[in-house]
Tab-separated table of C-alpha atoms in Angstrom:
chain	number	residue	atom	x	y	z
A	1	MET	CA	-25.885	33.848	121.597
A	2	LYS	CA	-26.171	35.823	124.835
A	3	SER	CA	-23.251	36.033	127.202
A	4	GLU	CA	-23.630	34.960	130.838
A	5	PHE	CA	-23.601	38.645	131.791
A	6	GLU	CA	-26.458	39.437	129.389
A	7	ILE	CA	-28.519	36.520	130.725
A	8	LEU	CA	-27.906	37.533	134.334
A	9	SER	CA	-28.626	41.186	133.541
A	10	THR	CA	-31.990	40.237	131.998
A	11	ILE	CA	-32.925	38.090	134.997
A	12	ILE	CA	-32.058	40.861	137.451
A	13	LYS	CA	-33.881	43.578	135.492
A	14	LYS	CA	-37.015	41.487	134.926
A	15	ARG	CA	-37.423	40.286	138.518
A	16	ARG	CA	-40.610	41.718	140.026
A	17	SER	CA	-42.706	41.078	143.085
A	18	VAL	CA	-46.062	39.438	142.395
A	19	SER	CA	-48.735	39.730	145.062
A	20	TRP	CA	-49.842	36.462	146.614
A	21	ALA	CA	-53.373	37.467	145.551
A	22	LYS	CA	-52.279	37.335	141.879
A	23	MET	CA	-50.829	33.832	142.093
A	24	ASN	CA	-52.891	31.048	140.513
A	25	GLY	CA	-52.504	28.084	142.876
A	26	GLN	CA	-50.396	26.010	140.483
A	27	LEU	CA	-47.855	23.943	142.409
A	28	ILE	CA	-44.107	24.211	142.011
A	29	PRO	CA	-42.267	20.888	142.208
A	30	ASP	CA	-40.466	20.557	145.552
A	31	ALA	CA	-37.282	19.713	143.620
A	32	GLN	CA	-37.301	23.229	142.138
A	33	ILE	CA	-37.795	24.757	145.589
A	34	ASN	CA	-34.721	22.815	146.723
A	35	GLN	CA	-32.779	24.159	143.723
A	36	LEU	CA	-33.678	27.718	144.789
A	37	LEU	CA	-32.659	27.043	148.384
A	38	GLU	CA	-29.335	25.662	147.176
A	39	LEU	CA	-28.750	28.903	145.244
A	40	ALA	CA	-29.541	30.816	148.433
A	41	HIS	CA	-26.909	28.782	150.219
A	42	TRP	CA	-24.220	30.179	147.889
A	43	ALA	CA	-24.619	33.763	149.132
A	44	PRO	CA	-21.521	35.620	150.309
A	45	THR	CA	-20.906	35.316	154.031
A	46	HIS	CA	-18.184	36.799	156.241
A	47	GLY	CA	-16.310	34.108	158.148
A	48	ARG	CA	-18.490	31.463	156.475
A	49	THR	CA	-21.094	31.865	159.219
A	50	GLU	CA	-23.860	31.157	156.665
A	51	PRO	CA	-26.442	32.939	158.849
A	52	TRP	CA	-29.554	31.957	156.915
A	53	LYS	CA	-32.288	29.525	157.687
A	54	PHE	CA	-35.351	28.803	155.585
A	55	LEU	CA	-38.587	27.356	156.941
A	56	VAL	CA	-40.526	25.873	154.015
A	57	TYR	CA	-44.289	25.491	154.187
A	58	ALA	CA	-45.927	23.387	151.485
A	59	GLY	CA	-49.293	21.661	151.152
A	60	ASN	CA	-51.485	21.879	154.255
A	61	ALA	CA	-48.621	23.396	156.260
A	62	ARG	CA	-49.088	26.656	154.295
A	63	LYS	CA	-52.689	27.018	155.435
A	64	THR	CA	-51.835	25.938	158.969
A	65	PHE	CA	-49.192	28.657	159.170
A	66	ALA	CA	-51.561	31.268	157.691
A	67	LYS	CA	-54.200	30.400	160.324
A	68	THR	CA	-51.620	30.539	163.120
A	69	HIS	CA	-50.242	33.860	161.842
A	70	ALA	CA	-53.745	35.366	161.683
A	71	GLU	CA	-54.578	34.150	165.191
A	72	LEU	CA	-51.283	35.423	166.618
A	73	TYR	CA	-52.043	38.811	165.048
A	74	TRP	CA	-55.575	38.853	166.469
A	75	ASN	CA	-54.619	37.682	169.950
A	76	HIS	CA	-51.611	39.990	170.337
A	77	THR	CA	-52.928	43.190	168.794
A	78	PRO	CA	-54.732	45.631	171.092
A	79	GLU	CA	-58.464	45.555	170.452
A	80	ASP	CA	-58.564	49.187	169.345
A	81	LYS	CA	-55.850	48.535	166.708
A	82	ARG	CA	-56.745	45.129	165.314
A	83	GLN	CA	-58.540	45.024	161.989
A	84	GLU	CA	-60.749	42.300	160.568
A	85	THR	CA	-59.356	42.985	157.065
A	86	THR	CA	-55.781	42.346	158.237
A	87	TYR	CA	-56.875	39.155	159.985
A	88	THR	CA	-58.606	37.955	156.793
A	89	LYS	CA	-55.590	38.783	154.605
A	90	LEU	CA	-53.251	36.865	156.918
A	91	LEU	CA	-55.680	33.943	157.026
A	92	HIS	CA	-55.844	33.654	153.230
A	93	ASN	CA	-52.479	34.918	151.952
A	94	THR	CA	-51.191	31.410	151.226
A	95	ASP	CA	-54.334	30.224	149.406
A	96	LEU	CA	-52.930	30.773	145.898
A	97	ALA	CA	-49.216	30.406	146.624
A	98	SER	CA	-47.497	27.101	145.988
A	99	HIS	CA	-45.000	27.451	148.842
A	100	LEU	CA	-44.284	29.853	151.656
A	101	VAL	CA	-40.700	30.232	152.818
A	102	ILE	CA	-39.912	32.076	156.032
A	103	ALA	CA	-36.411	33.504	155.694
A	104	VAL	CA	-34.480	33.921	158.928
A	105	MET	CA	-31.162	35.477	159.799
A	106	LYS	CA	-29.873	32.863	162.231
A	107	ARG	CA	-27.143	34.633	164.185
A	108	GLY	CA	-23.765	32.964	163.898
A	109	GLU	CA	-21.671	32.075	166.913
A	110	ASN	CA	-18.712	34.293	166.045
A	111	PRO	CA	-19.211	37.514	168.058
A	112	LYS	CA	-16.580	39.264	165.927
A	113	ILE	CA	-18.965	39.260	162.959
A	114	PRO	CA	-21.266	42.305	163.297
A	115	GLN	CA	-25.002	41.645	163.174
A	116	LEU	CA	-25.265	43.972	160.172
A	117	GLU	CA	-23.030	41.641	158.168
A	118	GLU	CA	-25.176	38.662	159.120
A	119	VAL	CA	-28.308	40.539	157.974
A	120	ALA	CA	-26.551	41.458	154.722
A	121	ALA	CA	-25.568	37.821	154.109
A	122	ALA	CA	-29.111	36.594	154.780
A	123	SER	CA	-30.443	39.287	152.419
A	124	ALA	CA	-28.006	38.157	149.729
A	125	ALA	CA	-29.245	34.578	150.205
A	126	ILE	CA	-32.821	35.757	149.713
A	127	GLN	CA	-31.831	37.665	146.565
A	128	ASN	CA	-30.185	34.518	145.173
A	129	LEU	CA	-33.458	32.652	145.758
A	130	LEU	CA	-35.516	35.418	144.098
A	131	LEU	CA	-33.252	35.578	141.051
A	132	GLY	CA	-33.288	31.804	140.685
A	133	ALA	CA	-37.084	31.865	140.834
A	134	GLN	CA	-37.167	34.530	138.112
A	135	ALA	CA	-34.943	32.353	135.920
A	136	LEU	CA	-37.408	29.443	136.378
A	137	GLY	CA	-40.496	31.564	135.667
A	138	ILE	CA	-41.652	31.392	139.292
A	139	SER	CA	-43.441	34.387	140.797
A	140	THR	CA	-42.263	35.659	144.172
A	141	LEU	CA	-43.193	38.118	146.867
A	142	TRP	CA	-40.786	38.983	149.695
A	143	SER	CA	-43.196	40.300	152.319
A	144	THR	CA	-42.610	41.827	155.725
A	145	GLY	CA	-46.307	42.158	156.534
A	146	GLY	CA	-48.258	40.909	159.515
A	147	LEU	CA	-46.101	39.966	162.483
A	148	THR	CA	-42.946	39.374	160.437
A	149	HIS	CA	-40.753	41.648	162.565
A	150	SER	CA	-42.600	41.005	165.816
A	151	HIS	CA	-41.127	39.156	168.779
A	152	ILE	CA	-44.404	37.189	168.824
A	153	LEU	CA	-43.679	35.445	165.515
A	154	LYS	CA	-40.035	35.003	166.476
A	155	GLU	CA	-41.053	33.266	169.697
A	156	HIS	CA	-43.613	31.143	167.861
A	157	LEU	CA	-40.865	29.966	165.505
A	158	GLN	CA	-38.608	29.270	168.521
A	159	LEU	CA	-35.843	31.537	167.269
A	160	GLY	CA	-33.018	32.892	169.381
A	161	ALA	CA	-32.949	36.401	170.806
A	162	ASP	CA	-30.424	37.581	168.182
A	163	ASP	CA	-32.172	35.917	165.233
A	164	ILE	CA	-34.283	38.011	162.843
A	165	VAL	CA	-37.224	37.014	160.667
A	166	MET	CA	-36.194	38.596	157.366
A	167	GLY	CA	-39.488	38.035	155.614
A	168	LEU	CA	-42.143	35.735	154.270
A	169	ILE	CA	-41.423	34.648	150.715
A	170	PHE	CA	-44.462	33.581	148.731
A	171	LEU	CA	-43.661	31.390	145.718
A	172	GLY	CA	-46.054	30.439	142.944
A	173	TYR	CA	-47.124	31.121	139.408
A	174	THR	CA	-49.273	33.863	137.961
A	175	ASP	CA	-51.447	34.223	134.882
A	176	GLU	CA	-51.205	38.016	135.098
A	177	PRO	CA	-48.780	39.894	132.873
A	178	VAL	CA	-45.884	41.185	134.952
A	179	LYS	CA	-45.177	44.887	134.457
A	180	ASP	CA	-41.829	46.230	133.377
A	181	GLY	CA	-39.768	47.653	136.175
A	182	ILE	CA	-39.121	51.305	136.733
A	183	ARG	CA	-36.627	53.166	138.850
A	184	ASN	CA	-37.112	56.621	140.319
A	185	SER	CA	-33.621	57.709	139.337
A	186	GLN	CA	-30.739	56.819	137.083
A	187	PHE	CA	-28.093	54.520	138.533
A	188	ALA	CA	-25.457	57.146	137.722
A	189	ASP	CA	-27.172	59.514	140.185
A	190	LYS	CA	-26.109	57.138	142.975
A	191	VAL	CA	-22.550	56.555	141.840
A	192	GLN	CA	-19.586	58.774	142.553
A	193	TRP	CA	-16.306	57.862	140.874
A	194	MET	CA	-13.264	58.882	142.923
C-alpha cells in the first residue's frame, strides 16, 4: 500500500499541461469543479488574506467569454500587429474544454502584506487546483495567452487596480496519451545545503 507521500509524489510528477485543442469536449461535473476550487482555497496565505478569486465559465458562458476575449484582442490591438490566427484561436479555445476558470490575485486590504506574497499565495491556490485535477484524471492548461496580463481584460472583468489576472485555466478531458515529464536539470543542481 502506498504512503500518502508516495501518492502525492506521483500526482505531482505526473501533472502535465494539456492543450485546450487536445481536450475532447467531455463535461466535468460541476461538483468536481467545486471540489477543486475548495482545494485551491486551502493554499497557504500570509495574514489569512486569501487573495484568490476564481471566475468559472461553464456551458454557454465559456463560448461567450471566448468571443468577448477574441473581440477585445481584435479591437485593442494595433492593426499592424493583430493577427487573424490569434483571433481565431481565442474565439475557439474553449470549444473542447469543459470549464474555463479565470484565476485572479485579488489584492488583500492589509498593506503590510507585500504584493509578491499575494501573488505567491494565488499561485499556490492554482497549483492546489491543478494537482487536484490530476488526481481526478482531469486535464488542465494554465494559460497566460491572449490578453491575460493586459489592463483591457482586467477592466473587462471589473478588477481593482492592484488585482492581477494570474491566468486562464482550461479544464477538460483528453483522449490523447499524456507524455512523461522531463526536467532540464537535476533537482540537486538547484539545492545548496548550508
